[in-house]
Amino acid sequence: MDAIKEFFNFFADPRVFFLLTTGAFVFAVWRRDLFVKPSVGYGLQIFLVLFFGLGLLDENFRLIIGKPDNVPIVGLIFLLLFFTWYSMRQAVLNDQRIANAEPVAEKVEEDRVWVWPDLVYIELICLVLCSVVLIVWSIVLKAPLEQPANAAATPNPSKAPWYFLGLQEMLVYFDPWLAGVVLPSLIIVGLMAIPYIDTNPKGNGYYTFKERKAEITIFLFGFVVLWSSLIVLGTFLRGPNWNFFGPFEYWDIHKLEALTNVNLSEYIWLRGLGVGMPSHWLFRELPGILLVSFYVFGLPVVFARTVFKRYYEKLGPARFYVTAFLFLSMLSLPVKMLARWLFNLKYVVAIGELFFNI
Amino acid sequence: MADTKTVAPKEGALERSWNWLTETQIWKSVFRHNAPITDRNRVLVVLSNVFLHLHPVRIRKSGVRLRYTWCMGGLSFFLFLTLTFTGVLLMFYYRPTLEYAYTDIVGLREHVPLGIMREMHRWGAHAMVITVWLHMFRVFMTGSYKPPREFNWNVGVIMLVLTLLLSFTGYLLPWDQLAIWAITVGSNMARATPFLGYEGPGASLLALGDVQLIHAADDARFALLGGTFVGEGALLRFYVLHCVGLPLAIAVLMAVHFWRVRKDGGISGPL
Ligand code: HEM
């Protein structure tokens, strides 16, 4: 039993967890013919039921999963996995129909039906089921109420509400101005921009993957792998001092994690060139500033000329650069994660004087 | 042929009273038409009912399928209504001041027999965040944001943000440890807003001579909390936003959203 727990604790380590989720995602998209099999879909749900069911036997697991406010996230895990599988399944089935020159499922059913009763009774059933679930949930699980607010007693860990924990998890890799302000704003802007930068007229009003490969892959990566799995990580796997704890691990306040992160400037001036840190921040941080500028301004141009030339021609300059910028902003998170894990990189640009750290 | 004879079915007591009831003036003043079992009445029932007329009269068959919409938009709306209802009930018991906020919640827990309004409100709010996310997910996967529905997708994104803000502002109201620290962690981010937060990049550049324009008592976080920490001002601000400002905003946007779903040609489908 302990060996199994150790096994899961190991896989829950942020590095392993993130790489594993990404790997599973790549596999699910690449071998979607396998992923969408009913046996895989139901198998995953059964695995989750077993994992959470058996896991609850463990005291540490119960403590964190059983927190009333964490229960919705358990639901989210089930639902998200199910709907990812389900929508991909419908997409793949439609793709097969298209390949066989048959109309897609939604096309077959294009004739109109009466809203009363055809739609109204479905709505009624959904509404009743939803009410039942909500009422049972409310009877079984009491809303939490802790000690009265006390500004002097900071709980450890202090966590934001669960839907913001992906952002709080980003604080490990980015400073608050990026993780808490700029990147969330870019998420909103990016979502709003989607209809205007996606000029592909296909796949409007039916499930398909083949006709929208890039769009769906990018969206799923952002929504399922980055946003949602970081919420799961931030909620269940981060304990006191925002240290990592496996799902079956005791939250030990005294757990120490060595912080040996190093700034890029230090890598370059001290370890690389061995000349000592320049005294002016502009000079000190020049390599980092150049690197970030290249990432933000140079890379899109390189993309436009090389690998994504086709997209550049299709989208035109304005759309292409906006898309590239948003895409690179999204990727900045995994890029920074990898840099942290591989090189213990703290900041690429570190201008503490101006609160400007990247 | 000759020996077929139509016999009027015998009316039972139930049927007779039903017939009587539906002929009364009161009934007829409420329901303007007969049961929706004929096509004509199906049209009338949808057109003459203010709630049902959010729908079109007829709709593509693929669009009513759970398989297609997952009913997530509908459930988001239903949860919003549930939250409004339970929220109004909670407002009867709750006063947003440092003195009463916590004890009112304690009272609600201990003195209201079989009370589940707080639970329904809290779990309903969590559930709504999830259904709105899944709704967006489904709209994306069916490509329904593509023309002509770009604008409605944007209305949706704003409602998504409002949903999160509603949830966030409500989180503070019980005024327990969970509440103030979650809001403290969340609102600390505003301190780092570029230029507008006093620990944000560039804020120190905004100065008139020696006078810093942006400091702890006038930056973005201060505007959010009505103070330099999560205290009385924040509680009142969050309460007003949670109970009045944000629900009004999202309700208006929902009206726009539903209107546009219809004006953009109903639930999307392949051409
Ligand atoms: C506050 C929450 C929201 C409510 C109550 C709501 C409600 C609805 C409803 C009832 C529909 C009809 C079809 C369906 O149920 O799927 C719908 C459609 C739609 N929603 Fe929402 N919605 C919300 C949030 C969003 C968000 C966050 C987005 C996108 C970012 C969005 C974008 C759309 C679009 C584009 C359609 C048209 C879909 C089609 O024609 O297939 N909505 N919404």
XYZ file of C-alpha atoms and ligand atoms in Angstrom:
672
model
C 0.000 0.000 0.000
C 2.714 2.433 0.985
C 4.543 1.645 -2.202
C 1.460 2.614 -4.214
C 1.114 5.845 -2.273
C 4.779 6.614 -2.842
C 4.214 5.932 -6.506
C 1.405 8.490 -6.740
C 3.266 10.987 -4.587
C 6.125 10.762 -7.039
C 3.870 11.369 -10.020
C 2.331 14.363 -8.330
C 5.581 16.290 -8.184
C 4.933 19.475 -10.196
C 7.583 18.611 -12.752
C 6.442 15.049 -13.266
C 2.798 16.082 -13.001
C 3.102 18.772 -15.617
C 5.178 16.748 -18.046
C 2.849 13.801 -17.612
C -0.268 15.879 -18.269
C 1.377 17.397 -21.309
C 2.464 13.969 -22.494
C -1.018 12.537 -21.995
C -2.449 15.509 -23.853
C -0.099 15.106 -26.797
C -0.933 11.425 -26.936
C -4.678 12.047 -26.733
C -4.541 14.479 -29.636
C -2.071 12.548 -31.725
C -3.640 9.109 -31.257
C -7.164 10.447 -30.936
C -8.511 7.358 -32.674
C -7.461 5.436 -29.550
C -8.327 8.144 -27.054
C -11.942 8.431 -28.169
C -12.714 4.736 -27.789
C -15.544 4.211 -25.319
C -13.390 1.806 -23.334
C -10.776 4.544 -22.841
C -13.340 7.167 -21.870
C -15.148 4.979 -19.380
C -11.875 3.437 -18.266
C -10.555 6.869 -17.303
C -13.691 7.636 -15.311
C -13.471 4.292 -13.531
C -9.821 4.879 -12.804
C -10.696 8.248 -11.260
C -13.469 6.729 -9.173
C -11.098 4.054 -7.896
C -8.316 6.556 -7.294
C -10.474 8.928 -5.278
C -12.455 6.135 -3.629
C -9.430 4.188 -2.439
C -7.471 7.357 -1.809
C -10.049 8.467 0.728
C -8.896 5.603 2.939
C -5.734 7.608 3.495
C -5.929 10.250 6.156
C -3.795 12.899 4.461
C -5.684 12.447 1.225
C -8.997 12.773 3.040
C -7.872 15.979 4.695
C -7.163 17.775 1.466
C -9.820 16.252 -0.802
C -12.504 16.434 1.853
C -12.170 20.187 2.421
C -15.652 21.394 1.539
C -14.404 24.021 -0.890
C -12.223 21.479 -2.672
C -15.072 19.145 -3.498
C -16.080 21.079 -6.638
C -12.609 20.578 -8.067
C -12.944 16.836 -7.715
C -16.140 17.233 -9.728
C -14.304 19.422 -12.200
C -11.668 16.735 -12.781
C -14.329 14.171 -13.655
C -16.348 16.538 -15.814
C -13.408 18.009 -17.649
C -11.940 14.650 -18.501
C -15.316 13.403 -19.589
C -16.123 16.358 -21.810
C -12.651 16.471 -23.335
C -13.085 12.841 -24.260
C -16.679 13.302 -25.360
C -16.110 16.308 -27.597
C -13.050 14.701 -29.149
C -15.069 11.575 -29.743
C -17.759 13.455 -31.612
C -15.105 15.325 -33.547
C -13.387 12.121 -34.608
C -16.674 10.492 -35.587
C -17.567 13.509 -37.695
C -14.111 13.497 -39.254
C -14.691 9.919 -40.338
C -17.999 10.901 -41.876
C -16.332 13.750 -43.726
C -13.617 11.406 -44.956
C -16.305 9.076 -46.285
C -18.013 12.012 -47.985
C -20.997 11.629 -45.672
C -22.710 14.587 -43.994
C -21.726 15.287 -40.369
C -24.090 14.266 -37.573
C -25.329 17.819 -37.088
C -26.102 18.123 -40.798
C -28.273 15.018 -40.784
C -30.428 16.592 -38.116
C -30.879 19.981 -39.671
C -34.650 19.878 -39.983
C -36.531 21.885 -37.411
C -38.480 20.573 -34.468
C -40.933 22.271 -32.129
C -39.418 23.990 -29.133
C -42.487 22.871 -27.245
C -42.198 20.022 -26.406
C -38.895 18.860 -27.928
C -36.607 21.391 -26.277
C -38.684 22.380 -23.288
C -38.815 18.897 -21.871
C -35.043 18.447 -22.149
C -34.575 21.733 -20.349
C -37.009 20.634 -17.700
C -35.178 17.371 -17.119
C -31.817 19.146 -16.894
C -33.256 21.654 -14.503
C -34.743 19.009 -12.246
C -31.570 16.917 -12.258
C -29.476 19.976 -11.524
C -31.731 20.936 -8.626
C -31.591 17.431 -7.217
C -27.795 17.333 -7.391
C -27.535 20.757 -5.792
C -29.975 19.960 -2.995
C -28.394 16.622 -2.168
C -24.960 18.220 -2.244
C -26.199 20.948 0.108
C -27.698 18.488 2.552
C -24.683 16.197 2.624
C -21.953 18.805 2.785
C -22.091 21.766 5.106
C -20.662 25.072 3.897
C -17.407 25.758 5.702
C -17.058 28.399 8.369
C -13.708 28.839 10.055
C -12.588 31.024 12.934
C -13.633 34.678 12.725
C -11.425 36.836 10.548
C -8.185 37.743 12.230
C -5.740 39.920 10.378
C -2.967 38.905 12.762
C -3.152 35.152 12.180
C -2.031 34.344 8.669
C -2.898 30.765 7.788
C -0.187 28.759 6.109
C -0.764 28.176 3.251
C -3.028 31.119 2.382
C -4.871 30.230 -0.744
C -7.055 32.235 -3.109
C -10.436 30.724 -4.067
C -9.910 27.567 -6.095
C -10.687 29.043 -9.528
C -7.745 31.413 -9.125
C -5.288 28.808 -7.917
C -3.857 28.317 -11.391
C -2.827 31.963 -11.225
C -1.479 31.550 -7.720
C 0.514 28.561 -8.915
C 2.017 30.778 -11.600
C 3.485 32.895 -8.803
C 6.058 30.162 -8.387
C 7.445 31.077 -11.775
C 6.486 34.709 -12.294
C 6.224 37.813 -10.148
C 2.765 39.089 -9.184
C 2.697 41.770 -11.849
C 2.883 39.067 -14.505
C 1.124 36.135 -12.838
C -1.566 38.215 -11.172
C -2.164 41.108 -13.540
C -0.650 40.942 -17.001
C -1.142 37.278 -17.831
C -4.742 37.104 -16.550
C -5.529 40.219 -18.595
C -3.956 38.587 -21.607
C -6.068 35.477 -21.038
C -9.201 37.608 -21.207
C -7.966 39.577 -24.196
C -6.861 36.372 -25.862
C -10.235 34.723 -25.390
C -11.975 37.763 -26.783
C -9.639 37.851 -29.748
C -10.288 34.236 -30.738
C -13.178 34.903 -33.148
C -11.220 37.640 -34.886
C -7.891 35.917 -35.315
C -9.311 32.557 -36.300
C -10.227 33.047 -39.931
C -10.797 29.389 -40.699
C -14.400 29.257 -41.942
C -14.633 25.502 -41.469
C -15.889 23.708 -38.413
C -18.607 26.251 -37.649
C -21.524 24.566 -35.958
C -20.316 20.980 -35.709
C -17.682 18.964 -33.949
C -14.563 18.323 -35.982
C -10.894 18.022 -35.271
C -9.332 17.571 -38.687
C -10.658 20.839 -40.041
C -9.415 22.843 -37.042
C -6.324 21.025 -35.827
C -4.269 24.007 -34.662
C -7.144 25.909 -33.061
C -8.358 22.988 -31.020
C -4.905 21.837 -29.987
C -3.926 25.296 -28.755
C -7.218 25.848 -26.942
C -7.150 22.455 -25.253
C -3.551 22.958 -24.212
C -4.383 26.320 -22.662
C -7.632 25.310 -21.038
C -7.059 21.727 -19.954
C -3.322 21.451 -19.486
C -2.348 24.920 -18.314
C -5.411 26.451 -16.690
C -7.167 23.417 -15.242
C -4.309 21.151 -14.316
C -2.552 24.027 -12.562
C -5.708 24.589 -10.536
C -5.639 20.944 -9.503
C -1.974 21.248 -8.655
C -2.413 24.469 -6.717
C -5.344 23.113 -4.746
C -4.349 19.595 -3.897
C -0.596 19.506 -4.105
C 0.544 22.748 -2.531
C 0.842 22.906 1.222
C 2.475 25.182 3.782
C 4.856 27.756 2.286
C 3.478 26.714 -1.085
C 5.765 23.699 -0.922
C 4.883 20.663 -2.914
C 3.171 17.801 -1.102
C 2.072 14.533 -2.665
C -1.607 13.639 -2.291
C -0.725 11.069 0.378
C 1.845 13.166 2.139
C 1.478 14.827 5.522
C 1.494 18.637 5.340
C 4.584 19.286 7.390
C 5.053 22.982 8.086
C 8.743 22.461 8.590
C 9.366 20.845 5.254
C 12.282 22.681 3.732
C 12.911 23.082 0.089
C 16.249 24.443 -0.926
C 15.866 27.629 -2.935
C 18.875 27.728 -5.170
C 17.453 29.701 -8.037
C 19.791 31.917 -9.971
C 19.157 34.945 -12.166
C 20.175 34.973 -15.775
C 22.416 37.978 -15.154
C 24.333 36.024 -12.550
C 24.719 33.106 -14.926
C 26.146 35.372 -17.555
C 28.299 37.875 -15.689
C 29.497 35.769 -12.772
C 29.471 32.184 -13.896
C 29.874 32.636 -17.618
C 32.194 35.595 -18.048
C 33.527 35.712 -14.516
C 33.736 39.499 -14.528
C 31.477 40.449 -11.638
C 28.083 42.117 -11.781
C 27.896 45.442 -13.641
C 26.723 48.118 -11.270
C 24.073 49.780 -13.407
C 20.909 47.721 -13.778
C 20.483 48.485 -17.430
C 23.843 47.054 -18.289
C 23.474 44.189 -15.815
C 20.156 43.097 -17.261
C 20.945 43.767 -20.890
C 21.241 40.079 -21.868
C 17.869 39.294 -20.286
C 16.219 42.335 -21.846
C 17.549 41.350 -25.245
C 16.359 37.792 -24.762
C 12.846 38.865 -23.738
C 12.679 41.412 -26.552
C 13.653 38.717 -28.983
C 10.999 36.412 -27.559
C 8.282 39.047 -27.842
C 9.286 40.940 -30.971
C 11.820 38.839 -32.851
C 10.365 35.386 -32.640
C 7.075 36.307 -34.351
C 9.038 37.686 -37.280
C 11.127 34.534 -37.446
C 7.937 32.483 -37.324
C 6.399 34.549 -40.100
C 9.400 33.949 -42.341
C 9.936 30.279 -41.575
C 7.786 27.640 -39.923
C 4.517 29.557 -39.910
C 4.902 31.211 -43.278
C 1.689 29.640 -44.453
C -0.238 31.122 -41.536
C 1.345 34.494 -42.085
C 0.114 34.537 -45.641
C -3.323 33.341 -44.644
C -3.847 35.694 -41.700
C -2.084 38.830 -42.891
C 0.399 40.770 -40.745
C -1.956 42.284 -38.126
C -3.746 39.060 -37.280
C -0.564 37.061 -37.428
C 1.363 39.244 -34.995
C -1.497 39.456 -32.533
C -1.884 35.693 -32.684
C 1.830 35.107 -32.319
C 2.031 37.482 -29.373
C -0.856 35.840 -27.553
C 0.458 32.382 -28.329
C 3.937 33.234 -27.070
C 2.476 34.794 -23.931
C 0.698 31.546 -23.236
C 3.830 29.554 -23.910
C 5.881 31.807 -21.640
C 4.578 29.817 -18.692
C 5.782 26.369 -19.774
C 8.982 27.965 -21.079
C 9.683 29.532 -17.717
C 8.764 26.290 -15.953
C 11.240 24.331 -18.001
C 13.924 26.967 -17.496
C 13.327 26.735 -13.759
C 13.439 22.966 -13.656
C 16.388 22.546 -15.964
C 18.592 25.489 -14.999
C 17.163 26.709 -11.682
C 16.583 29.974 -13.468
C 14.981 32.561 -11.236
C 14.530 35.675 -13.358
C 15.426 36.353 -16.945
C 15.268 40.059 -16.261
C 15.650 41.097 -12.646
C 15.275 44.817 -12.027
C 14.235 44.757 -8.412
C 14.758 48.525 -8.306
C 11.658 48.991 -10.462
C 9.737 45.878 -9.424
C 10.359 44.707 -12.941
C 11.230 41.032 -12.832
C 10.463 38.541 -15.553
C -69.430 0.972 -43.185
C -72.953 1.400 -42.254
C -72.626 -0.154 -38.848
C -69.784 2.055 -37.561
C -71.166 4.449 -35.081
C -69.338 7.244 -33.264
C -69.915 7.149 -29.571
C -68.860 10.135 -27.502
C -66.434 8.917 -24.811
C -67.854 8.987 -21.348
C -66.416 11.877 -19.356
C -65.103 11.023 -15.889
C -65.379 13.377 -12.955
C -61.765 14.397 -13.335
C -62.162 15.238 -16.959
C -65.305 17.193 -16.334
C -63.743 19.304 -13.634
C -60.710 19.904 -15.858
C -62.974 21.055 -18.635
C -64.800 23.285 -16.258
C -61.575 24.714 -14.866
C -60.128 25.562 -18.262
C -63.327 27.340 -19.206
C -63.327 29.686 -16.216
C -62.512 33.316 -16.733
C -59.576 33.146 -14.357
C -57.930 30.301 -16.254
C -58.575 31.867 -19.591
C -57.113 35.144 -18.459
C -53.846 33.403 -17.569
C -53.539 30.927 -20.429
C -54.496 32.431 -23.732
C -54.681 29.212 -25.687
C -55.349 25.529 -25.387
C -52.880 22.823 -24.502
C -49.865 22.796 -26.867
C -50.750 19.581 -28.608
C -51.536 21.066 -31.978
C -48.958 22.867 -34.076
C -50.875 26.113 -33.851
C -50.899 26.027 -30.077
C -47.248 25.085 -29.923
C -46.473 28.284 -31.722
C -48.796 30.257 -29.473
C -47.475 28.869 -26.220
C -43.918 29.892 -27.056
C -44.848 33.259 -28.475
C -47.224 34.385 -25.764
C -45.175 33.337 -22.741
C -42.528 35.827 -21.729
C -40.183 33.140 -20.427
C -40.618 30.699 -23.244
C -40.308 33.372 -25.884
C -36.586 33.491 -25.187
C -36.773 30.470 -27.457
C -37.632 30.446 -31.098
C -40.734 28.486 -32.005
C -38.874 25.901 -33.964
C -35.252 24.921 -33.690
C -32.843 22.662 -35.540
C -32.986 19.149 -34.298
C -29.220 18.955 -33.750
C -29.491 22.066 -31.579
C -31.777 20.530 -28.988
C -29.468 17.556 -28.532
C -27.678 17.269 -25.209
C -24.923 15.719 -27.264
C -24.418 19.082 -28.953
C -24.955 21.763 -26.290
C -24.417 19.706 -23.116
C -27.095 22.088 -21.821
C -24.290 24.000 -20.126
C -25.520 27.452 -21.130
C -28.980 26.613 -19.891
C -27.622 25.254 -16.624
C -25.476 28.346 -16.120
C -28.598 30.434 -16.441
C -30.585 28.174 -14.158
C -27.832 28.262 -11.537
C -27.765 32.033 -11.806
C -31.490 32.134 -11.066
C -31.056 29.749 -8.148
C -28.261 31.909 -6.798
C -30.362 35.035 -7.080
C -33.187 33.386 -5.187
C -31.063 31.902 -2.404
C -28.995 35.060 -2.282
C -32.016 37.227 -1.609
C -32.990 34.912 1.245
C -29.495 35.151 2.696
C -29.653 38.928 2.553
C -32.501 38.812 5.073
C -30.091 37.416 7.632
C -26.836 39.093 6.859
C -25.402 42.488 7.739
C -22.132 43.496 6.094
C -20.326 45.014 9.053
C -17.341 43.836 11.058
C -19.597 43.544 14.074
C -22.286 41.343 12.575
C -21.056 39.648 9.422
C -19.523 36.585 11.058
C -22.089 36.196 13.809
C -24.927 36.468 11.312
C -23.487 33.526 9.423
C -23.077 31.600 12.663
C -26.678 32.405 13.474
C -27.762 31.220 10.081
C -25.996 27.923 10.701
C -27.230 27.342 14.191
C -30.663 28.866 14.433
C -32.290 28.111 11.113
C -33.616 24.575 11.278
C -32.913 22.462 8.195
C -31.394 25.518 6.587
C -29.548 24.726 3.395
C -29.787 28.141 1.748
C -26.178 28.984 2.504
C -25.072 25.607 1.193
C -27.162 25.948 -1.945
C -25.757 29.395 -2.519
C -22.156 28.373 -1.999
C -22.219 25.094 -3.922
C -24.385 26.648 -6.605
C -21.759 29.342 -7.069
C -18.975 26.791 -7.414
C -21.129 24.812 -9.819
C -21.852 27.885 -11.912
C -18.162 28.604 -12.371
C -17.770 25.051 -13.651
C -20.812 25.116 -15.945
C -19.748 28.431 -17.455
C -16.295 27.038 -18.178
C -17.766 23.935 -19.729
C -20.208 26.037 -21.754
C -17.315 28.026 -23.159
C -15.499 24.762 -23.836
C -18.462 23.402 -25.808
C -18.927 26.649 -27.736
C -15.280 26.471 -28.686
C -15.378 22.831 -29.690
C -18.349 23.366 -32.008
C -16.687 26.436 -33.494
C -19.758 28.444 -32.565
C -17.762 31.642 -32.011
C -17.173 31.932 -35.736
C -19.117 34.473 -37.786
C -21.800 35.605 -37.207
C -21.425 34.817 -33.497
C -18.145 36.639 -32.734
C -19.851 39.310 -30.695
C -21.836 36.878 -28.617
C -18.658 35.014 -27.757
C -17.308 38.310 -26.454
C -20.391 38.955 -24.396
C -19.781 35.463 -23.040
C -16.181 36.173 -22.096
C -17.271 39.245 -20.152
C -19.911 37.189 -18.370
C -17.256 34.628 -17.558
C -15.180 37.332 -15.902
C -18.248 38.644 -14.077
C -19.074 35.138 -12.877
C -15.607 34.814 -11.376
C -15.847 38.264 -9.811
C -19.248 37.452 -8.345
C -17.811 34.330 -6.819
C -14.754 36.193 -5.576
C -16.678 39.048 -3.953
C -19.051 36.601 -2.294
C -16.160 34.632 -0.845
C -15.346 37.501 1.528
C -18.786 37.930 3.042
C -18.733 35.201 5.762
C -15.819 37.149 7.247
C -13.999 34.114 8.579
C -10.331 33.208 8.221
C -10.987 31.402 4.945
C -12.652 34.506 3.566
C -10.280 37.311 4.444
C -7.118 35.419 3.609
C -8.369 34.222 0.261
C -9.313 37.791 -0.596
C -6.032 39.093 0.804
C -4.050 36.732 -1.392
C -6.204 37.571 -4.388
C -6.236 41.312 -3.976
C -2.516 41.505 -3.192
C -2.027 40.956 -6.894
C -3.494 44.394 -7.589
C -0.567 45.871 -5.697
C 1.627 44.755 -8.573
C -0.410 46.322 -11.348
C 2.020 47.998 -13.728
C 2.040 51.747 -13.057
C -1.135 51.678 -10.949
C -0.020 49.435 -8.098
C 2.535 50.731 -5.661
C 4.665 47.607 -6.015
C 4.075 47.396 -9.724
C 6.729 47.990 -12.338
C 6.832 51.590 -13.406
C 4.852 52.979 -10.495
C 7.932 54.672 -9.082
C 8.275 56.549 -12.371
C 4.966 58.288 -11.762
C 6.154 61.077 -9.540
C 5.921 64.837 -9.491
C 9.331 65.880 -8.306
C 9.707 64.131 -4.982
C 6.052 63.318 -4.569
C 5.095 59.760 -5.424
C 1.753 59.700 -7.185
C 1.188 56.015 -6.538
C 1.449 54.772 -2.987
C -0.242 52.196 -0.760
C -3.150 54.504 0.004
C -4.190 55.351 -3.538
C -3.171 52.494 -5.801
C -5.232 49.884 -7.636
C -5.469 47.655 -4.592
C -6.727 50.524 -2.478
C -9.476 51.182 -4.986
C -10.471 47.542 -4.856
C -10.479 47.250 -1.077
C -11.433 50.739 -0.013
C -8.457 50.603 2.334
C -4.913 49.380 2.619
C -5.973 46.003 3.961
C -9.025 43.744 3.851
C -11.193 45.503 6.419
C -14.488 47.278 6.881
C -14.222 49.184 3.605
C -13.510 46.028 1.624
C -16.427 44.204 3.226
C -18.873 46.933 2.268
C -17.480 47.305 -1.215
C -17.577 43.584 -1.874
C -21.077 43.328 -0.441
C -22.479 46.045 -2.656
C -20.755 44.666 -5.730
C -21.812 41.138 -4.902
C -25.453 41.850 -4.172
C -26.184 44.701 -6.535
C -23.553 45.811 -9.010
C -22.309 42.590 -10.533
C -25.662 40.735 -10.633
C -27.234 43.679 -12.434
C -24.410 43.821 -14.927
C -24.483 40.113 -15.638
C -28.284 40.059 -15.893
C -28.202 42.757 -18.534
C -25.519 40.901 -20.431
C -27.517 37.689 -20.238
C -30.425 39.437 -21.874
C -28.090 40.585 -24.634
C -26.570 37.111 -24.858
C -29.874 35.291 -25.288
C -31.175 37.888 -27.684
C -28.082 37.523 -29.805
C -28.242 33.725 -29.797
C -31.564 34.109 -31.588
C -30.626 37.031 -33.789
C -27.508 35.216 -34.957
C -29.671 32.459 -36.337
C -30.317 30.277 -33.317
C -28.071 27.508 -32.086
C -25.238 27.044 -34.527
C -25.191 24.220 -37.004
C -23.466 23.345 -40.254
C -24.670 25.378 -43.209
C -22.802 33.598 -17.492
C -22.922 32.696 -18.145
C -23.552 32.262 -19.463
C -24.852 31.935 -19.681
C -25.988 31.943 -18.672
C -24.952 31.552 -21.055
C -26.105 31.073 -21.655
C -26.187 30.592 -22.945
C -27.265 29.824 -23.481
C -28.510 29.396 -22.699
C -26.981 29.547 -24.777
C -27.823 28.685 -25.705
C -27.103 27.441 -26.138
C -26.475 26.597 -25.078
O -27.087 26.376 -24.024
O -25.353 26.148 -25.293
C -25.723 30.173 -25.075
C -25.081 30.159 -26.293
C -23.854 30.734 -26.552
N -22.946 31.184 -25.607
Fe -23.351 31.452 -23.658
N -23.730 31.690 -21.655
C -22.839 32.109 -20.706
C -21.488 32.312 -20.887
C -20.845 32.224 -22.102
C -19.422 32.268 -22.289
C -18.418 32.356 -21.153
C -19.197 32.182 -23.632
C -17.899 32.201 -24.383
C -16.814 32.631 -24.017
C -20.480 32.107 -24.296
C -20.677 32.063 -25.666
C -21.830 31.625 -26.272
C -22.036 31.504 -27.700
C -21.030 31.902 -28.787
C -23.299 30.948 -27.876
C -23.967 30.560 -29.206
C -23.694 29.090 -29.358
C -24.340 28.451 -30.548
O -25.063 29.122 -31.294
O -24.085 27.240 -30.713
N -21.465 32.107 -23.333
N -25.251 30.811 -23.927
